[in-house]
Structure formats: C-alpha cells, structure tokens
Short mmCIF file of C-alpha atoms in Angstrom, two decimals:
data_model
loop_
_atom_site.label_atom_id
_atom_site.label_comp_id
_atom_site.label_asym_id
_atom_site.label_seq_id
_atom_site.Cartn_x
_atom_site.Cartn_y
_atom_site.Cartn_z
CA UNK A 1 78.79 175.06 69.93
CA UNK A 2 79.70 171.51 70.80
CA UNK A 3 82.76 169.39 71.32
CA UNK A 4 84.35 167.67 68.33
CA UNK A 5 84.81 164.51 70.40
CA UNK A 6 82.51 161.58 69.67
CA UNK A 7 80.58 160.03 72.55
CA UNK A 8 82.15 156.84 73.87
CA UNK A 9 80.51 154.97 76.75
CA UNK A 10 83.91 153.66 77.90
CA UNK A 11 84.75 157.23 78.92
CA UNK A 12 81.49 157.70 80.84
CA UNK A 13 83.03 158.20 84.30
CA UNK A 14 85.47 160.78 82.97
CA UNK A 15 82.67 162.48 81.03
CA UNK A 16 80.58 162.74 84.20
CA UNK A 17 83.56 164.34 85.99
CA UNK A 18 84.00 166.88 83.17
CA UNK A 19 80.23 167.51 83.13
CA UNK A 20 80.06 168.27 86.86
CA UNK A 21 83.35 170.19 87.07
CA UNK A 22 82.36 172.30 84.07
CA UNK A 23 78.97 173.18 85.55
CA UNK A 24 80.58 173.88 88.96
CA UNK A 25 83.00 176.38 87.39
CA UNK A 26 80.24 177.83 85.23
CA UNK A 27 78.13 178.34 88.37
CA UNK A 28 80.97 180.33 89.94
CA UNK A 29 81.23 182.58 86.88
CA UNK A 30 77.49 183.23 86.75
CA UNK A 31 77.47 184.03 90.48
CA UNK A 32 80.37 186.49 90.10
CA UNK A 33 78.54 188.26 87.28
CA UNK A 34 75.41 188.48 89.43
CA UNK A 35 77.45 189.99 92.29
CA UNK A 36 79.20 192.46 89.96
CA UNK A 37 75.81 193.91 89.00
CA UNK A 38 77.42 195.12 85.79
CA UNK A 39 74.98 193.42 83.47
CA UNK A 40 73.96 189.79 83.09
CA UNK A 41 73.47 187.51 80.14
CA UNK A 42 69.91 187.87 78.77
CA UNK A 43 68.55 184.68 80.34
CA UNK A 44 70.56 185.17 83.54
CA UNK A 45 68.80 188.54 83.79
CA UNK A 46 65.49 186.67 83.54
CA UNK A 47 66.50 184.29 86.35
CA UNK A 48 67.80 187.08 88.61
CA UNK A 49 64.83 189.34 87.88
CA UNK A 50 62.42 186.50 88.71
CA UNK A 51 64.39 185.78 91.90
CA UNK A 52 64.11 189.41 93.00
CA UNK A 53 60.38 189.47 92.23
CA UNK A 54 59.53 186.20 94.01
CA UNK A 55 62.17 185.91 96.74
CA UNK A 56 63.14 182.44 95.47
CA UNK A 57 66.80 181.49 95.00
CA UNK A 58 68.44 182.21 91.65
CA UNK A 59 69.07 178.50 91.12
CA UNK A 60 65.43 177.59 91.70
CA UNK A 61 64.24 180.37 89.39
CA UNK A 62 66.67 179.15 86.75
CA UNK A 63 65.10 175.69 86.93
CA UNK A 64 61.59 177.14 86.66
CA UNK A 65 62.60 179.11 83.55
CA UNK A 66 64.42 176.05 82.17
CA UNK A 67 61.31 173.88 82.56
CA UNK A 68 59.25 176.49 80.68
CA UNK A 69 61.90 176.59 77.92
CA UNK A 70 61.70 172.81 77.57
CA UNK A 71 57.89 172.82 77.40
CA UNK A 72 57.85 175.59 74.77
CA UNK A 73 60.63 173.84 72.84
CA UNK A 74 58.57 170.63 72.78
CA UNK A 75 55.48 172.53 71.60
CA UNK A 76 57.49 174.21 68.82
CA UNK A 77 58.90 170.85 67.70
CA UNK A 78 55.52 169.11 68.14
CA UNK A 79 57.16 166.41 70.24
CA UNK A 80 57.27 165.31 73.86
CA UNK A 81 59.56 167.81 75.65
CA UNK A 82 63.11 166.56 76.21
CA UNK A 83 62.96 166.50 80.01
CA UNK A 84 66.45 164.94 80.20
CA UNK A 85 67.92 168.40 79.58
CA UNK A 86 66.65 169.39 83.04
CA UNK A 87 69.53 167.37 84.51
CA UNK A 88 71.97 170.04 83.38
CA UNK A 89 69.77 172.84 84.69
CA UNK A 90 69.26 171.17 88.08
CA UNK A 91 72.99 170.70 88.69
CA UNK A 92 73.84 174.20 87.47
CA UNK A 93 71.10 175.67 89.67
CA UNK A 94 72.45 173.82 92.71
CA UNK A 95 75.99 175.01 92.00
CA UNK A 96 74.86 178.63 91.57
CA UNK A 97 73.01 178.49 94.89
CA UNK A 98 76.12 176.96 96.50
CA UNK A 99 78.36 179.80 95.30
CA UNK A 100 75.79 182.45 96.22
CA UNK A 101 75.92 181.22 99.83
CA UNK A 102 79.45 182.64 99.93
CA UNK A 103 79.13 185.51 97.45
CA UNK A 104 75.49 186.60 97.73
CA UNK A 105 76.01 189.10 100.56
CA UNK A 106 78.88 190.92 98.86
CA UNK A 107 77.91 194.45 97.82
CA UNK A 108 80.20 196.32 95.43
CA UNK A 109 79.59 200.03 94.88
CA UNK A 110 82.69 201.14 92.94
CA UNK A 111 82.28 200.95 89.16
CA UNK A 112 85.90 199.89 88.63
CA UNK A 113 85.54 196.98 91.06
CA UNK A 114 82.26 195.94 89.41
CA UNK A 115 83.91 195.98 86.00
CA UNK A 116 86.97 194.06 87.27
CA UNK A 117 84.82 191.33 88.81
CA UNK A 118 82.70 191.17 85.67
CA UNK A 119 85.75 190.80 83.39
CA UNK A 120 87.18 188.12 85.72
CA UNK A 121 83.92 186.17 85.49
CA UNK A 122 83.86 185.98 81.67
CA UNK A 123 86.79 183.55 81.23
CA UNK A 124 85.58 181.54 84.24
CA UNK A 125 82.19 181.01 82.59
CA UNK A 126 83.86 180.23 79.26
CA UNK A 127 86.18 177.66 80.86
CA UNK A 128 83.23 176.04 82.63
CA UNK A 129 81.15 175.84 79.45
CA UNK A 130 84.09 174.48 77.44
CA UNK A 131 84.76 171.72 80.00
CA UNK A 132 81.06 170.85 80.22
CA UNK A 133 80.70 170.67 76.41
CA UNK A 134 83.52 168.11 76.17
CA UNK A 135 81.42 165.67 78.22
CA UNK A 136 78.81 165.39 75.42
CA UNK A 137 76.21 164.84 78.16
CA UNK A 138 72.75 166.53 78.08
CA UNK A 139 72.52 170.01 76.57
CA UNK A 140 70.97 172.87 78.52
CA UNK A 141 67.24 173.64 78.23
CA UNK A 142 68.21 176.93 76.59
CA UNK A 143 70.09 175.05 73.85
CA UNK A 144 67.03 172.81 73.35
CA UNK A 145 64.80 175.90 73.12
CA UNK A 146 67.19 177.62 70.68
CA UNK A 147 67.48 174.55 68.44
CA UNK A 148 63.68 174.22 68.44
CA UNK A 149 63.43 177.76 67.07
CA UNK A 150 66.11 176.90 64.50
CA UNK A 151 64.28 173.82 63.19
CA UNK A 152 60.80 175.38 63.26
CA UNK A 153 61.67 178.55 61.34
CA UNK A 154 64.57 177.10 59.31
CA UNK A 155 67.03 179.65 60.71
CA UNK A 156 70.81 179.54 60.85
CA UNK A 157 72.41 178.71 64.20
CA UNK A 158 73.47 182.34 64.62
CA UNK A 159 69.99 183.67 63.78
CA UNK A 160 68.30 181.24 66.19
CA UNK A 161 70.83 182.18 68.91
CA UNK A 162 70.15 185.89 68.38
CA UNK A 163 66.39 185.21 68.45
CA UNK A 164 66.50 183.27 71.72
CA UNK A 165 68.83 185.83 73.32
CA UNK A 166 66.53 188.65 72.19
CA UNK A 167 63.57 186.93 73.84
CA UNK A 168 65.61 186.64 77.04
CA UNK A 169 66.63 190.29 76.76
CA UNK A 170 63.01 191.46 76.58
CA UNK A 171 61.87 189.19 79.43
CA UNK A 172 64.85 190.18 81.57
CA UNK A 173 64.02 193.86 81.07
CA UNK A 174 60.35 193.27 81.96
CA UNK A 175 61.30 191.39 85.14
CA UNK A 176 63.78 194.06 86.19
CA UNK A 177 66.94 191.97 85.82
CA UNK A 178 70.24 193.83 85.52
CA UNK A 179 70.75 194.60 81.84
CA UNK A 180 73.56 196.91 80.82
CA UNK A 181 76.69 197.18 78.73
CA UNK A 182 77.83 193.96 80.37
CA UNK A 183 74.93 192.14 78.72
CA UNK A 184 76.20 193.14 75.28
CA UNK A 185 79.78 192.20 76.23
CA UNK A 186 78.59 188.74 77.31
CA UNK A 187 76.74 188.17 74.04
CA UNK A 188 79.80 189.20 72.00
CA UNK A 189 82.63 187.73 74.11
CA UNK A 190 81.51 184.35 75.45
CA UNK A 191 81.20 182.64 72.05
CA UNK A 192 84.75 183.43 70.83
CA UNK A 193 86.22 182.51 74.24
CA UNK A 194 84.49 179.11 74.16
CA UNK A 195 85.66 178.57 70.59
CA UNK A 196 89.26 179.30 71.65
CA UNK A 197 89.09 177.01 74.70
CA UNK A 198 87.45 174.01 73.01
CA UNK A 199 90.64 172.52 71.54
CA UNK A 200 92.66 172.70 74.81
CA UNK A 201 89.76 171.12 76.73
CA UNK A 202 89.39 168.37 74.12
CA UNK A 203 93.15 167.75 74.32
CA UNK A 204 93.10 167.42 78.13
CA UNK A 205 90.11 165.06 77.94
CA UNK A 206 91.83 162.85 75.34
CA UNK A 207 95.01 162.67 77.43
CA UNK A 208 93.10 161.76 80.59
CA UNK A 209 90.98 159.28 78.66
CA UNK A 210 94.08 157.48 77.37
CA UNK A 211 95.49 157.27 80.92
CA UNK A 212 92.17 155.85 82.14
CA UNK A 213 92.23 153.19 79.41
CA UNK A 214 95.81 152.20 80.29
CA UNK A 215 94.92 151.97 84.00
CA UNK A 216 91.92 149.71 83.35
CA UNK A 217 93.82 147.30 81.07
#
C-alpha cells in the first residue's frame, strides 16, 4: 500500500517530519507487541528470534535481516540491490531500540493483559505506517523484497505479500520467535487499518503542506 499523494520536493521538510514521526510511532507499536508476547508479525518474529539467539538488540537484528532482504531482492531482480531502502530500516531499528529501553524489562504474565497490550499496539503500528507512507520516502527492505518476488514470478500484490509473509513465518518459527494467534491477527488486521487511515493522514499532510506554502510566500 502507498499514499495517493504525488512526490513534491517543495514539501520535502514536511515529508521528512512525517517519515520520522511515522517510524517513531511504528517503533512504539512493534515494541509493545514484542512486550505483549502474544504473537508477532512474521518478520518481527524473525528479528526477535534472532535477537534471542544472538543476544543482539532487536533493532540491530532487524537491520541485519533487512540487509539480507535487500541483497536477495537484488539477486531476484538481477540488479544492484537498492541500498537506499536501508535508511528506513536503520531509523526504525533505532526507534525500536529506544522504546525497548523503557519497555524491554516489562514482564506480563496475565493472558488478558497480554491481549490488551497487543490490541492496543495494532492501531499504533497502523497509524505509524500510515503516516510514514504519506512521506513517499524510501520503502522498507521488506517491501523491496516483496516487490522483487512479485516481478520475478509475475504474482499479484496479495500473492507476493502472502509469499513473503510465509517465508517470514517459517524463519520466525525456526529461530524460535513468538508466533501465535496474534501473528494471524496482525496479518489480517494491519492491512485494513492502514487502508482506513490513509485518507485522514493524506488530508492532514495536505492541510499542513498548504500552511507551509503560505508561510514561505
């Protein structure tokens, strides 16, 4: 999914703000899901599983996985890997590590509390992604990897998304990441939430962009 707004360099400062704020909020949501231990997204399970195996931070592991996704995506496309997409991963990894400094030591044992925290995290992630998408700045390495699969095997966007998520699901299971009913909920719920939030986020961006133009005149 992507924003319907066209890229305009005159909005660059505002786009950078939306890019960073979106990733910051997204990092909070991902961290809350990790703390809830109710089930992660397939590739988040890979990152967390790798973190638990190696002792490295979740953010650093996410960047390692992202780099591998970019390399494989480039091989699939038979082109030089789009390293620019690492920018998104690096910032998101830093924000996740920032939030985990405050949330990482929280241990929740009650199922109801886990579920409540998990449900709270879903709209937070969706809001973050929706704000970040409005910026039209670099896609994530996972998107690059998914679109590489799409172009190589001539799949629909949905089929390529399912394929990439299935790969993450298998790897997450192998690495011992938390995979549960929450994983399925994430796969089914995040997309519609983002779809619903895109228009409001586009509207806010347009309003702020108009104010910026008036101020600079």
